[in-house]
C-alpha positions as protocol buffer text, in pm:
chain_id: "A"
residue {
  index: 1
  type: SER
  ca { x: -1342 y: 227 z: 523 }
}
residue {
  index: 2
  type: ALA
  ca { x: -1578 y: 255 z: 236 }
}
residue {
  index: 3
  type: ARG
  ca { x: -1839 y: 519 z: 220 }
}
residue {
  index: 4
  type: PHE
  ca { x: -2162 y: 466 z: 37 }
}
residue {
  index: 5
  type: MET
  ca { x: -2377 y: 737 z: -122 }
}
residue {
  index: 6
  type: PRO
  ca { x: -2726 y: 655 z: -118 }
}
residue {
  index: 7
  type: LEU
  ca { x: -2955 y: 779 z: -409 }
}
residue {
  index: 8
  type: LYS
  ca { x: -3244 y: 805 z: -195 }
}
residue {
  index: 9
  type: THR
  ca { x: -3293 y: 799 z: 197 }
}
residue {
  index: 10
  type: PRO
  ca { x: -3261 y: 430 z: 338 }
}
residue {
  index: 11
  type: SER
  ca { x: -3534 y: 294 z: 569 }
}
residue {
  index: 12
  type: PRO
  ca { x: -3465 y: 259 z: 913 }
}
residue {
  index: 13
  type: ILE
  ca { x: -3469 y: -106 z: 892 }
}
residue {
  index: 14
  type: ARG
  ca { x: -3225 y: -81 z: 637 }
}
residue {
  index: 15
  type: LEU
  ca { x: -2984 y: 140 z: 831 }
}
residue {
  index: 16
  type: PHE
  ca { x: -3038 y: -104 z: 1126 }
}
residue {
  index: 17
  type: PHE
  ca { x: -2935 y: -396 z: 916 }
}
residue {
  index: 18
  type: TRP
  ca { x: -2628 y: -232 z: 774 }
}
residue {
  index: 19
  type: SER
  ca { x: -2527 y: -99 z: 1111 }
}
residue {
  index: 20
  type: LEU
  ca { x: -2559 y: -452 z: 1262 }
}
residue {
  index: 21
  type: LEU
  ca { x: -2357 y: -598 z: 976 }
}
residue {
  index: 22
  type: ALA
  ca { x: -2084 y: -336 z: 1012 }
}
residue {
  index: 23
  type: LEU
  ca { x: -2055 y: -425 z: 1403 }
}
residue {
  index: 24
  type: CYS
  ca { x: -2059 y: -782 z: 1338 }
}
residue {
  index: 25
  type: ALA
  ca { x: -1780 y: -752 z: 1070 }
}
residue {
  index: 26
  type: SER
  ca { x: -1582 y: -509 z: 1278 }
}
residue {
  index: 27
  type: LEU
  ca { x: -1583 y: -733 z: 1584 }
}
residue {
  index: 28
  type: LEU
  ca { x: -1480 y: -1059 z: 1390 }
}
residue {
  index: 29
  type: ALA
  ca { x: -1192 y: -868 z: 1208 }
}
residue {
  index: 30
  type: LEU
  ca { x: -1043 y: -721 z: 1531 }
}
residue {
  index: 31
  type: PRO
  ca { x: -785 y: -989 z: 1606 }
}
residue {
  index: 32
  type: SER
  ca { x: -626 y: -993 z: 1265 }
}
residue {
  index: 33
  type: HIS
  ca { x: -578 y: -613 z: 1227 }
}
residue {
  index: 34
  type: ALA
  ca { x: -255 y: -550 z: 1431 }
}
residue {
  index: 35
  type: GLU
  ca { x: -72 y: -426 z: 1119 }
}
residue {
  index: 36
  type: LYS
  ca { x: -313 y: -182 z: 1031 }
}
residue {
  index: 37
  type: ALA
  ca { x: -146 y: 5 z: 1311 }
}
residue {
  index: 38
  type: ASP
  ca { x: 121 y: 110 z: 1075 }
}
residue {
  index: 39
  type: ARG
  ca { x: -90 y: 395 z: 952 }
}
residue {
  index: 40
  type: GLU
  ca { x: -76 y: 549 z: 1317 }
}
residue {
  index: 41
  type: GLN
  ca { x: 299 y: 523 z: 1350 }
}
residue {
  index: 42
  type: PRO
  ca { x: 531 y: 834 z: 1283 }
}
residue {
  index: 43
  type: MET
  ca { x: 740 y: 788 z: 978 }
}
residue {
  index: 44
  type: GLN
  ca { x: 1120 y: 760 z: 1045 }
}
residue {
  index: 45
  type: ILE
  ca { x: 1346 y: 860 z: 777 }
}
residue {
  index: 46
  type: GLU
  ca { x: 1714 y: 828 z: 707 }
}
residue {
  index: 47
  type: ALA
  ca { x: 1895 y: 999 z: 409 }
}
residue {
  index: 48
  type: ASP
  ca { x: 2220 y: 1167 z: 315 }
}
residue {
  index: 49
  type: SER
  ca { x: 2072 y: 1508 z: 316 }
}
residue {
  index: 50
  type: MET
  ca { x: 1725 y: 1678 z: 390 }
}
residue {
  index: 51
  type: ARG
  ca { x: 1559 y: 2033 z: 307 }
}
residue {
  index: 52
  type: HIS
  ca { x: 1239 y: 2148 z: 463 }
}
residue {
  index: 53
  type: ASP
  ca { x: 1015 y: 2443 z: 322 }
}
residue {
  index: 54
  type: GLU
  ca { x: 774 y: 2545 z: 597 }
}
residue {
  index: 55
  type: ALA
  ca { x: 569 y: 2770 z: 374 }
}
residue {
  index: 56
  type: ARG
  ca { x: 504 y: 2478 z: 156 }
}
residue {
  index: 57
  type: GLN
  ca { x: 479 y: 2193 z: 413 }
}
residue {
  index: 58
  type: LEU
  ca { x: 742 y: 2016 z: 169 }
}
residue {
  index: 59
  type: THR
  ca { x: 1022 y: 1808 z: 306 }
}
residue {
  index: 60
  type: GLN
  ca { x: 1279 y: 1656 z: 57 }
}
residue {
  index: 61
  type: PHE
  ca { x: 1518 y: 1381 z: 133 }
}
residue {
  index: 62
  type: ILE
  ca { x: 1814 y: 1273 z: -77 }
}
residue {
  index: 63
  type: GLY
  ca { x: 2069 y: 995 z: -124 }
}
residue {
  index: 64
  type: LYS
  ca { x: 2011 y: 653 z: 30 }
}
residue {
  index: 65
  type: VAL
  ca { x: 1677 y: 705 z: 178 }
}
residue {
  index: 66
  type: GLN
  ca { x: 1524 y: 463 z: 399 }
}
residue {
  index: 67
  type: ALA
  ca { x: 1169 y: 540 z: 572 }
}
residue {
  index: 68
  type: THR
  ca { x: 1010 y: 305 z: 814 }
}
residue {
  index: 69
  type: LYS
  ca { x: 657 y: 336 z: 948 }
}
residue {
  index: 70
  type: GLY
  ca { x: 568 y: 43 z: 1166 }
}
residue {
  index: 71
  type: THR
  ca { x: 624 y: -263 z: 936 }
}
residue {
  index: 72
  type: LEU
  ca { x: 649 y: -65 z: 642 }
}
residue {
  index: 73
  type: VAL
  ca { x: 987 y: -23 z: 496 }
}
residue {
  index: 74
  type: LEU
  ca { x: 1037 y: 224 z: 177 }
}
residue {
  index: 75
  type: ARG
  ca { x: 1409 y: 252 z: 25 }
}
residue {
  index: 76
  type: ALA
  ca { x: 1486 y: 507 z: -271 }
}
residue {
  index: 77
  type: ALA
  ca { x: 1724 y: 740 z: -387 }
}
residue {
  index: 78
  type: ARG
  ca { x: 1491 y: 1045 z: -325 }
}
residue {
  index: 79
  type: MET
  ca { x: 1201 y: 1116 z: -134 }
}
residue {
  index: 80
  type: GLU
  ca { x: 941 y: 1418 z: -95 }
}
residue {
  index: 81
  type: VAL
  ca { x: 676 y: 1449 z: 180 }
}
residue {
  index: 82
  type: GLN
  ca { x: 391 y: 1686 z: 112 }
}
residue {
  index: 83
  type: GLN
  ca { x: 182 y: 1759 z: 424 }
}
residue {
  index: 84
  type: ASP
  ca { x: -158 y: 1946 z: 408 }
}
residue {
  index: 85
  type: ALA
  ca { x: -326 y: 2147 z: 675 }
}
residue {
  index: 86
  type: LYS
  ca { x: -518 y: 1843 z: 801 }
}
residue {
  index: 87
  type: GLY
  ca { x: -201 y: 1631 z: 856 }
}
residue {
  index: 88
  type: ARG
  ca { x: -239 y: 1427 z: 553 }
}
residue {
  index: 89
  type: GLN
  ca { x: 104 y: 1317 z: 439 }
}
residue {
  index: 90
  type: VAL
  ca { x: 177 y: 1191 z: 61 }
}
residue {
  index: 91
  type: ALA
  ca { x: 539 y: 1041 z: 25 }
}
residue {
  index: 92
  type: ARG
  ca { x: 679 y: 1052 z: -332 }
}
residue {
  index: 93
  type: LEU
  ca { x: 983 y: 828 z: -390 }
}
residue {
  index: 94
  type: TRP
  ca { x: 1219 y: 789 z: -690 }
}
residue {
  index: 95
  type: ALA
  ca { x: 1489 y: 535 z: -754 }
}
residue {
  index: 96
  type: ALA
  ca { x: 1835 y: 626 z: -889 }
}
residue {
  index: 97
  type: ARG
  ca { x: 1889 y: 556 z: -1280 }
}
residue {
  index: 98
  type: ALA
  ca { x: 1860 y: 187 z: -1375 }
}
residue {
  index: 99
  type: GLU
  ca { x: 1726 y: 99 z: -1023 }
}
residue {
  index: 100
  type: ARG
  ca { x: 1378 y: 75 z: -847 }
}
residue {
  index: 101
  type: VAL
  ca { x: 1235 y: 201 z: -527 }
}
residue {
  index: 102
  type: PHE
  ca { x: 1173 y: -87 z: -265 }
}
residue {
  index: 103
  type: PHE
  ca { x: 896 y: -139 z: -17 }
}
residue {
  index: 104
  type: ARG
  ca { x: 794 y: -402 z: 218 }
}
residue {
  index: 105
  type: GLN
  ca { x: 521 y: -435 z: 479 }
}
residue {
  index: 106
  type: LYS
  ca { x: 376 y: -736 z: 682 }
}
residue {
  index: 107
  type: ARG
  ca { x: 24 y: -854 z: 602 }
}
residue {
  index: 108
  type: GLU
  ca { x: -240 y: -862 z: 857 }
}
residue {
  index: 109
  type: GLY
  ca { x: -242 y: -1154 z: 1104 }
}
residue {
  index: 110
  type: VAL
  ca { x: -62 y: -1401 z: 893 }
}
residue {
  index: 111
  type: ASN
  ca { x: 299 y: -1451 z: 845 }
}
residue {
  index: 112
  type: GLU
  ca { x: 315 y: -1312 z: 499 }
}
residue {
  index: 113
  type: PHE
  ca { x: 466 y: -983 z: 347 }
}
residue {
  index: 114
  type: THR
  ca { x: 385 y: -767 z: 48 }
}
residue {
  index: 115
  type: GLU
  ca { x: 684 y: -635 z: -115 }
}
residue {
  index: 116
  type: GLY
  ca { x: 752 y: -446 z: -444 }
}
residue {
  index: 117
  type: GLU
  ca { x: 971 y: -231 z: -640 }
}
residue {
  index: 118
  type: ALA
  ca { x: 927 y: 37 z: -920 }
}
residue {
  index: 119
  type: GLU
  ca { x: 1076 y: 341 z: -1066 }
}
residue {
  index: 120
  type: GLN
  ca { x: 843 y: 570 z: -876 }
}
residue {
  index: 121
  type: VAL
  ca { x: 628 y: 492 z: -572 }
}
residue {
  index: 122
  type: THR
  ca { x: 372 y: 714 z: -386 }
}
residue {
  index: 123
  type: TYR
  ca { x: 248 y: 624 z: -32 }
}
residue {
  index: 124
  type: ASP
  ca { x: -54 y: 832 z: 94 }
}
residue {
  index: 125
  type: ASN
  ca { x: -61 y: 764 z: 453 }
}
residue {
  index: 126
  type: GLN
  ca { x: -434 y: 874 z: 518 }
}
residue {
  index: 127
  type: ALA
  ca { x: -580 y: 663 z: 248 }
}
residue {
  index: 128
  type: ASP
  ca { x: -319 y: 381 z: 328 }
}
residue {
  index: 129
  type: ILE
  ca { x: -240 y: 333 z: -43 }
}
residue {
  index: 130
  type: ILE
  ca { x: 81 y: 256 z: -235 }
}
residue {
  index: 131
  type: THR
  ca { x: 114 y: 326 z: -596 }
}
residue {
  index: 132
  type: LEU
  ca { x: 403 y: 168 z: -795 }
}
residue {
  index: 133
  type: ILE
  ca { x: 479 y: 334 z: -1139 }
}
residue {
  index: 134
  type: GLN
  ca { x: 684 y: 189 z: -1421 }
}
residue {
  index: 135
  type: ARG
  ca { x: 842 y: -129 z: -1434 }
}
residue {
  index: 136
  type: ALA
  ca { x: 634 y: -202 z: -1118 }
}
residue {
  index: 137
  type: GLU
  ca { x: 625 y: -551 z: -948 }
}
residue {
  index: 138
  type: VAL
  ca { x: 466 y: -678 z: -638 }
}
residue {
  index: 139
  type: ARG
  ca { x: 550 y: -999 z: -450 }
}
residue {
  index: 140
  type: ILE
  ca { x: 354 y: -1168 z: -171 }
}
residue {
  index: 141
  type: LEU
  ca { x: 576 y: -1390 z: 63 }
}
residue {
  index: 142
  type: ARG
  ca { x: 456 y: -1685 z: 256 }
}
residue {
  index: 143
  type: GLY
  ca { x: 727 y: -1711 z: 506 }
}
residue {
  index: 144
  type: ASN
  ca { x: 1034 y: -1674 z: 294 }
}
residue {
  index: 145
  type: GLN
  ca { x: 884 y: -1814 z: -14 }
}
residue {
  index: 146
  type: VAL
  ca { x: 731 y: -1623 z: -294 }
}
residue {
  index: 147
  type: ALA
  ca { x: 385 y: -1717 z: -351 }
}
residue {
  index: 148
  type: ASP
  ca { x: 233 y: -1465 z: -585 }
}
residue {
  index: 149
  type: GLN
  ca { x: 387 y: -1216 z: -802 }
}
residue {
  index: 150
  type: LEU
  ca { x: 251 y: -935 z: -1036 }
}
residue {
  index: 151
  type: ASN
  ca { x: 414 y: -720 z: -1293 }
}
residue {
  index: 152
  type: GLY
  ca { x: 266 y: -425 z: -1485 }
}
residue {
  index: 153
  type: HIS
  ca { x: 323 y: -42 z: -1550 }
}
residue {
  index: 154
  type: THR
  ca { x: 116 y: 75 z: -1261 }
}
residue {
  index: 155
  type: ILE
  ca { x: 25 y: -109 z: -940 }
}
residue {
  index: 156
  type: VAL
  ca { x: -203 y: 8 z: -678 }
}
residue {
  index: 157
  type: PHE
  ca { x: -234 y: -154 z: -345 }
}
residue {
  index: 158
  type: ASN
  ca { x: -482 y: -49 z: -93 }
}
residue {
  index: 159
  type: ASN
  ca { x: -371 y: -157 z: 250 }
}
residue {
  index: 160
  type: THR
  ca { x: -697 y: -96 z: 415 }
}
residue {
  index: 161
  type: SER
  ca { x: -931 y: -305 z: 165 }
}
residue {
  index: 162
  type: GLU
  ca { x: -626 y: -530 z: 26 }
}
residue {
  index: 163
  type: VAL
  ca { x: -722 y: -464 z: -322 }
}
residue {
  index: 164
  type: MET
  ca { x: -446 y: -469 z: -580 }
}
residue {
  index: 165
  type: THR
  ca { x: -510 y: -324 z: -932 }
}
residue {
  index: 166
  type: VAL
  ca { x: -247 y: -358 z: -1199 }
}
residue {
  index: 167
  type: ASP
  ca { x: -230 y: -183 z: -1521 }
}
residue {
  index: 168
  type: GLY
  ca { x: 13 y: -272 z: -1801 }
}
residue {
  index: 169
  type: GLN
  ca { x: -36 y: 37 z: -2000 }
}
residue {
  index: 170
  type: ALA
  ca { x: 115 y: 399 z: -1937 }
}
residue {
  index: 171
  type: ALA
  ca { x: -128 y: 693 z: -1974 }
}
residue {
  index: 172
  type: ASN
  ca { x: 20 y: 741 z: -2330 }
}
residue {
  index: 173
  type: GLY
  ca { x: -61 y: 380 z: -2441 }
}
residue {
  index: 174
  type: GLN
  ca { x: 299 y: 269 z: -2397 }
}
residue {
  index: 175
  type: GLY
  ca { x: 356 y: -36 z: -2167 }
}
residue {
  index: 176
  type: GLN
  ca { x: 335 y: -416 z: -2125 }
}
residue {
  index: 177
  type: ARG
  ca { x: 72 y: -665 z: -2067 }
}
residue {
  index: 178
  type: VAL
  ca { x: 6 y: -747 z: -1693 }
}
residue {
  index: 179
  type: ARG
  ca { x: 177 y: -1071 z: -1593 }
}
residue {
  index: 180
  type: ALA
  ca { x: 57 y: -1261 z: -1283 }
}
residue {
  index: 181
  type: ILE
  ca { x: 180 y: -1575 z: -1110 }
}
residue {
  index: 182
  type: LEU
  ca { x: -71 y: -1684 z: -837 }
}
residue {
  index: 183
  type: THR
  ca { x: 7 y: -1993 z: -607 }
}
residue {
  index: 184
  type: PRO
  ca { x: -324 y: -2178 z: -451 }
}
residue {
  index: 185
  type: ARG
  ca { x: -300 y: -2099 z: -67 }
}
residue {
  index: 186
  type: ASN
  ca { x: -306 y: -2441 z: 28 }
}
residue {
  index: 187
  type: ALA
  ca { x: -59 y: -2568 z: -224 }
}
residue {
  index: 188
  type: SER
  ca { x: 152 y: -2771 z: -1 }
}
residue {
  index: 189
  type: ALA
  ca { x: -138 y: -2863 z: 256 }
}
residue {
  index: 190
  type: PRO
  ca { x: -279 y: -3221 z: 262 }
}
residue {
  index: 191
  type: THR
  ca { x: -627 y: -3258 z: 123 }
}
residue {
  index: 192
  type: PRO
  ca { x: -872 y: -3342 z: 444 }
}
residue {
  index: 193
  type: PRO
  ca { x: -1037 y: -3678 z: 414 }
}
residue {
  index: 194
  type: ASN
  ca { x: -1416 y: -3698 z: 331 }
}
């Protein structure tokens, strides 16, 4: 949920209006937010080996790592999970040489999945943000068909707001141009008569 930092104290009428608007939006959105429960699910991880450092609250998994959290699936060669005192977990995943980390997650209230690949992936469970870095690619699947495809150096996908940003350039200026294929949502649906 977004936080707004007003520059001056808002009037009571504005506060009431924004509160009413937020309440209406949340009531309308309730039926389609089943997959947002992924954030509250425990992360289940399988790997060839694991090492946990209690003092640093750092757990490392190595070899054919597969992590699931509700409908979210992550596969990598190596993963580290860092947890802070408040329980926030940040998972960092790396691919084996010449391969890419894979992720897949069901989208809210529709028969669609978001999946992607990159050499490195970061998943912040509290912010519910997935960041794909280097040779990054994200695909939106409608049923089993690829509908949209995005490529770039860095792709950031915010699961809460469903906002995706793609950057073609690395911090050092090296990279590629962003490429996208966007399919109209109702491409196969017949046009209703007027």
